[in-house]
């Protein structure tokens, strides 16, 4: 099996090999089941996604067939191959570009409130105009920007 199969292909591979139920509802999160709030995923330095244990511990997911939300998120990452090398590499590149942009912004606006700068970036990366595409690595950007990203998403009525 190729190590870098896309989500649906990897899920099908898992089902065909008996590692995932043919009806995976409750065993993994479908994209439309990921709650808007709280953000359930965070990222390791190597770009691997992992459950945000604090957020997961306080947020039960309806229909979850695992003992807790942390396990559900962890199994979603595993069964959808979200931690494959291709995605980790691409996330590292995206995060490096994001860090560079934040550093440049801070240099350009010395003495400015860091939270205000991050909120400004969140407004840039998460525009209200639906014609403007959001970042390919939305959850990574959201995680890195932290509370200013959450504030931006709440102010625009983000529903997932």
mmCIF file of C-alpha atoms in Angstrom:
data_model
loop_
_atom_site.group_PDB
_atom_site.id
_atom_site.type_symbol
_atom_site.label_atom_id
_atom_site.label_comp_id
_atom_site.label_asym_id
_atom_site.label_seq_id
_atom_site.Cartn_x
_atom_site.Cartn_y
_atom_site.Cartn_z
ATOM 1 C CA UNK A 1 0.000 0.000 0.000
ATOM 2 C CA UNK A 2 1.394 3.434 -0.870
ATOM 3 C CA UNK A 3 2.162 5.400 2.267
ATOM 4 C CA UNK A 4 0.661 8.612 0.915
ATOM 5 C CA UNK A 5 -2.814 7.555 -0.159
ATOM 6 C CA UNK A 6 -5.394 10.309 -0.018
ATOM 7 C CA UNK A 7 -8.051 10.231 2.720
ATOM 8 C CA UNK A 8 -10.829 8.399 0.848
ATOM 9 C CA UNK A 9 -8.460 5.886 -0.755
ATOM 10 C CA UNK A 10 -6.834 5.138 2.581
ATOM 11 C CA UNK A 11 -10.231 4.786 4.261
ATOM 12 C CA UNK A 12 -11.299 2.318 1.534
ATOM 13 C CA UNK A 13 -8.041 0.397 2.015
ATOM 14 C CA UNK A 14 -8.719 0.237 5.767
ATOM 15 C CA UNK A 15 -12.268 -1.056 5.136
ATOM 16 C CA UNK A 16 -11.117 -3.659 2.577
ATOM 17 C CA UNK A 17 -8.532 -4.986 5.027
ATOM 18 C CA UNK A 18 -10.959 -5.187 7.948
ATOM 19 C CA UNK A 19 -9.285 -2.415 9.947
ATOM 20 C CA UNK A 20 -12.327 -0.164 9.705
ATOM 21 C CA UNK A 21 -16.016 -1.023 9.706
ATOM 22 C CA UNK A 22 -17.761 -0.819 6.330
ATOM 23 C CA UNK A 23 -20.046 1.742 7.999
ATOM 24 C CA UNK A 24 -17.399 3.923 9.678
ATOM 25 C CA UNK A 25 -19.848 6.411 11.190
ATOM 26 C CA UNK A 26 -18.897 6.875 14.822
ATOM 27 C CA UNK A 27 -15.506 5.221 14.320
ATOM 28 C CA UNK A 28 -14.060 8.221 12.458
ATOM 29 C CA UNK A 29 -15.135 11.824 12.024
ATOM 30 C CA UNK A 30 -16.646 12.674 8.665
ATOM 31 C CA UNK A 31 -15.757 16.202 7.494
ATOM 32 C CA UNK A 32 -19.305 17.390 8.172
ATOM 33 C CA UNK A 33 -19.121 16.006 11.733
ATOM 34 C CA UNK A 34 -16.083 18.031 12.775
ATOM 35 C CA UNK A 35 -17.523 20.671 15.099
ATOM 36 C CA UNK A 36 -16.901 24.341 14.350
ATOM 37 C CA UNK A 37 -15.936 24.833 18.000
ATOM 38 C CA UNK A 38 -13.820 23.786 19.721
ATOM 39 C CA UNK A 39 -10.928 23.011 17.392
ATOM 40 C CA UNK A 40 -10.199 19.309 18.042
ATOM 41 C CA UNK A 41 -6.866 19.027 16.188
ATOM 42 C CA UNK A 42 -3.410 20.417 16.916
ATOM 43 C CA UNK A 43 -0.039 19.742 15.280
ATOM 44 C CA UNK A 44 3.310 18.305 16.323
ATOM 45 C CA UNK A 45 6.529 20.049 15.207
ATOM 46 C CA UNK A 46 6.927 17.513 12.382
ATOM 47 C CA UNK A 47 3.522 18.492 10.940
ATOM 48 C CA UNK A 48 1.650 15.456 12.243
ATOM 49 C CA UNK A 49 -1.906 16.128 13.362
ATOM 50 C CA UNK A 50 -2.880 14.998 16.827
ATOM 51 C CA UNK A 51 -5.895 15.376 19.085
ATOM 52 C CA UNK A 52 -6.016 18.568 21.142
ATOM 53 C CA UNK A 53 -6.571 16.746 24.422
ATOM 54 C CA UNK A 54 -7.890 19.797 26.276
ATOM 55 C CA UNK A 55 -10.481 20.600 23.631
ATOM 56 C CA UNK A 56 -11.433 16.954 23.113
ATOM 57 C CA UNK A 57 -11.864 16.198 26.813
ATOM 58 C CA UNK A 58 -14.582 18.802 27.153
ATOM 59 C CA UNK A 59 -16.435 18.049 23.940
ATOM 60 C CA UNK A 60 -18.377 14.806 23.455
ATOM 61 C CA UNK A 61 -19.179 14.067 19.811
ATOM 62 C CA UNK A 62 -22.652 12.641 19.119
ATOM 63 C CA UNK A 63 -22.500 9.102 17.751
ATOM 64 C CA UNK A 64 -18.910 8.504 18.886
ATOM 65 C CA UNK A 65 -18.361 4.749 19.210
ATOM 66 C CA UNK A 66 -15.037 5.144 21.027
ATOM 67 C CA UNK A 67 -14.655 5.681 24.777
ATOM 68 C CA UNK A 68 -13.777 9.369 24.301
ATOM 69 C CA UNK A 69 -13.293 12.162 21.778
ATOM 70 C CA UNK A 70 -9.487 11.940 21.946
ATOM 71 C CA UNK A 71 -9.663 8.364 20.650
ATOM 72 C CA UNK A 72 -12.159 9.342 17.944
ATOM 73 C CA UNK A 73 -9.859 12.101 16.674
ATOM 74 C CA UNK A 74 -6.814 9.844 16.906
ATOM 75 C CA UNK A 75 -8.559 7.066 14.930
ATOM 76 C CA UNK A 76 -9.740 9.614 12.349
ATOM 77 C CA UNK A 77 -6.120 10.675 11.819
ATOM 78 C CA UNK A 78 -5.036 7.045 11.528
ATOM 79 C CA UNK A 79 -7.802 5.749 9.252
ATOM 80 C CA UNK A 80 -7.780 8.769 6.930
ATOM 81 C CA UNK A 81 -3.971 8.829 6.702
ATOM 82 C CA UNK A 82 -3.837 12.452 7.837
ATOM 83 C CA UNK A 83 -0.353 11.905 9.257
ATOM 84 C CA UNK A 84 1.244 10.687 6.026
ATOM 85 C CA UNK A 85 4.670 12.046 5.124
ATOM 86 C CA UNK A 86 3.339 14.016 2.148
ATOM 87 C CA UNK A 87 0.867 15.950 4.303
ATOM 88 C CA UNK A 88 3.331 16.413 7.164
ATOM 89 C CA UNK A 89 5.891 17.841 4.742
ATOM 90 C CA UNK A 90 3.322 20.176 3.191
ATOM 91 C CA UNK A 91 2.170 21.306 6.634
ATOM 92 C CA UNK A 92 5.753 22.064 7.683
ATOM 93 C CA UNK A 93 6.182 24.230 4.568
ATOM 94 C CA UNK A 94 2.855 25.986 5.184
ATOM 95 C CA UNK A 95 3.723 26.595 8.844
ATOM 96 C CA UNK A 96 7.187 27.935 7.944
ATOM 97 C CA UNK A 97 5.586 30.391 5.497
ATOM 98 C CA UNK A 98 3.067 31.385 8.145
ATOM 99 C CA UNK A 99 5.803 31.925 10.746
ATOM 100 C CA UNK A 100 7.784 34.033 8.280
ATOM 101 C CA UNK A 101 4.756 36.192 7.545
ATOM 102 C CA UNK A 102 4.062 36.650 11.272
ATOM 103 C CA UNK A 103 7.724 37.551 11.941
ATOM 104 C CA UNK A 104 7.718 40.079 9.088
ATOM 105 C CA UNK A 105 4.500 41.577 10.391
ATOM 106 C CA UNK A 106 5.967 41.948 13.879
ATOM 107 C CA UNK A 107 9.112 43.587 12.467
ATOM 108 C CA UNK A 108 7.031 45.966 10.397
ATOM 109 C CA UNK A 109 4.809 46.897 13.368
ATOM 110 C CA UNK A 110 7.260 46.989 16.283
ATOM 111 C CA UNK A 111 5.464 47.664 19.539
ATOM 112 C CA UNK A 112 2.039 46.713 18.173
ATOM 113 C CA UNK A 113 -0.231 44.442 20.183
ATOM 114 C CA UNK A 114 0.661 40.874 19.074
ATOM 115 C CA UNK A 115 -2.935 39.716 19.536
ATOM 116 C CA UNK A 116 -4.196 42.514 17.283
ATOM 117 C CA UNK A 117 -1.639 41.554 14.628
ATOM 118 C CA UNK A 118 -2.763 37.913 14.740
ATOM 119 C CA UNK A 119 -6.424 38.929 14.572
ATOM 120 C CA UNK A 120 -5.598 41.029 11.504
ATOM 121 C CA UNK A 121 -3.942 37.989 9.926
ATOM 122 C CA UNK A 122 -6.942 35.834 10.818
ATOM 123 C CA UNK A 123 -9.180 38.313 9.002
ATOM 124 C CA UNK A 124 -6.898 38.058 5.973
ATOM 125 C CA UNK A 125 -6.754 34.263 5.970
ATOM 126 C CA UNK A 126 -10.422 33.759 6.855
ATOM 127 C CA UNK A 127 -12.224 36.377 4.737
ATOM 128 C CA UNK A 128 -15.990 36.787 4.831
ATOM 129 C CA UNK A 129 -16.082 36.898 1.019
ATOM 130 C CA UNK A 130 -17.008 33.345 0.037
ATOM 131 C CA UNK A 131 -15.419 33.860 -3.386
ATOM 132 C CA UNK A 132 -11.974 34.044 -1.739
ATOM 133 C CA UNK A 133 -10.654 30.542 -0.980
ATOM 134 C CA UNK A 134 -9.349 29.800 2.491
ATOM 135 C CA UNK A 135 -5.970 28.227 3.191
ATOM 136 C CA UNK A 136 -5.516 24.599 2.170
ATOM 137 C CA UNK A 137 -4.289 24.024 5.718
ATOM 138 C CA UNK A 138 -7.127 25.870 7.443
ATOM 139 C CA UNK A 139 -6.917 23.896 10.684
ATOM 140 C CA UNK A 140 -3.149 24.362 10.911
ATOM 141 C CA UNK A 141 -3.490 28.134 10.420
ATOM 142 C CA UNK A 142 -6.335 28.224 12.926
ATOM 143 C CA UNK A 143 -4.264 26.288 15.467
ATOM 144 C CA UNK A 144 -1.166 28.470 15.006
ATOM 145 C CA UNK A 145 -3.069 31.759 15.297
ATOM 146 C CA UNK A 146 -4.823 30.505 18.426
ATOM 147 C CA UNK A 147 -7.450 32.617 20.150
ATOM 148 C CA UNK A 148 -7.371 35.446 17.570
ATOM 149 C CA UNK A 149 -8.387 32.888 14.918
ATOM 150 C CA UNK A 150 -11.171 31.610 17.154
ATOM 151 C CA UNK A 151 -12.339 35.193 17.696
ATOM 152 C CA UNK A 152 -12.384 35.812 13.930
ATOM 153 C CA UNK A 153 -14.339 32.635 13.254
ATOM 154 C CA UNK A 154 -16.892 33.478 15.947
ATOM 155 C CA UNK A 155 -17.346 37.039 14.664
ATOM 156 C CA UNK A 156 -18.128 35.768 11.183
ATOM 157 C CA UNK A 157 -20.560 33.074 12.412
ATOM 158 C CA UNK A 158 -18.373 30.141 11.335
ATOM 159 C CA UNK A 159 -20.315 26.866 11.442
ATOM 160 C CA UNK A 160 -17.707 24.468 10.114
#
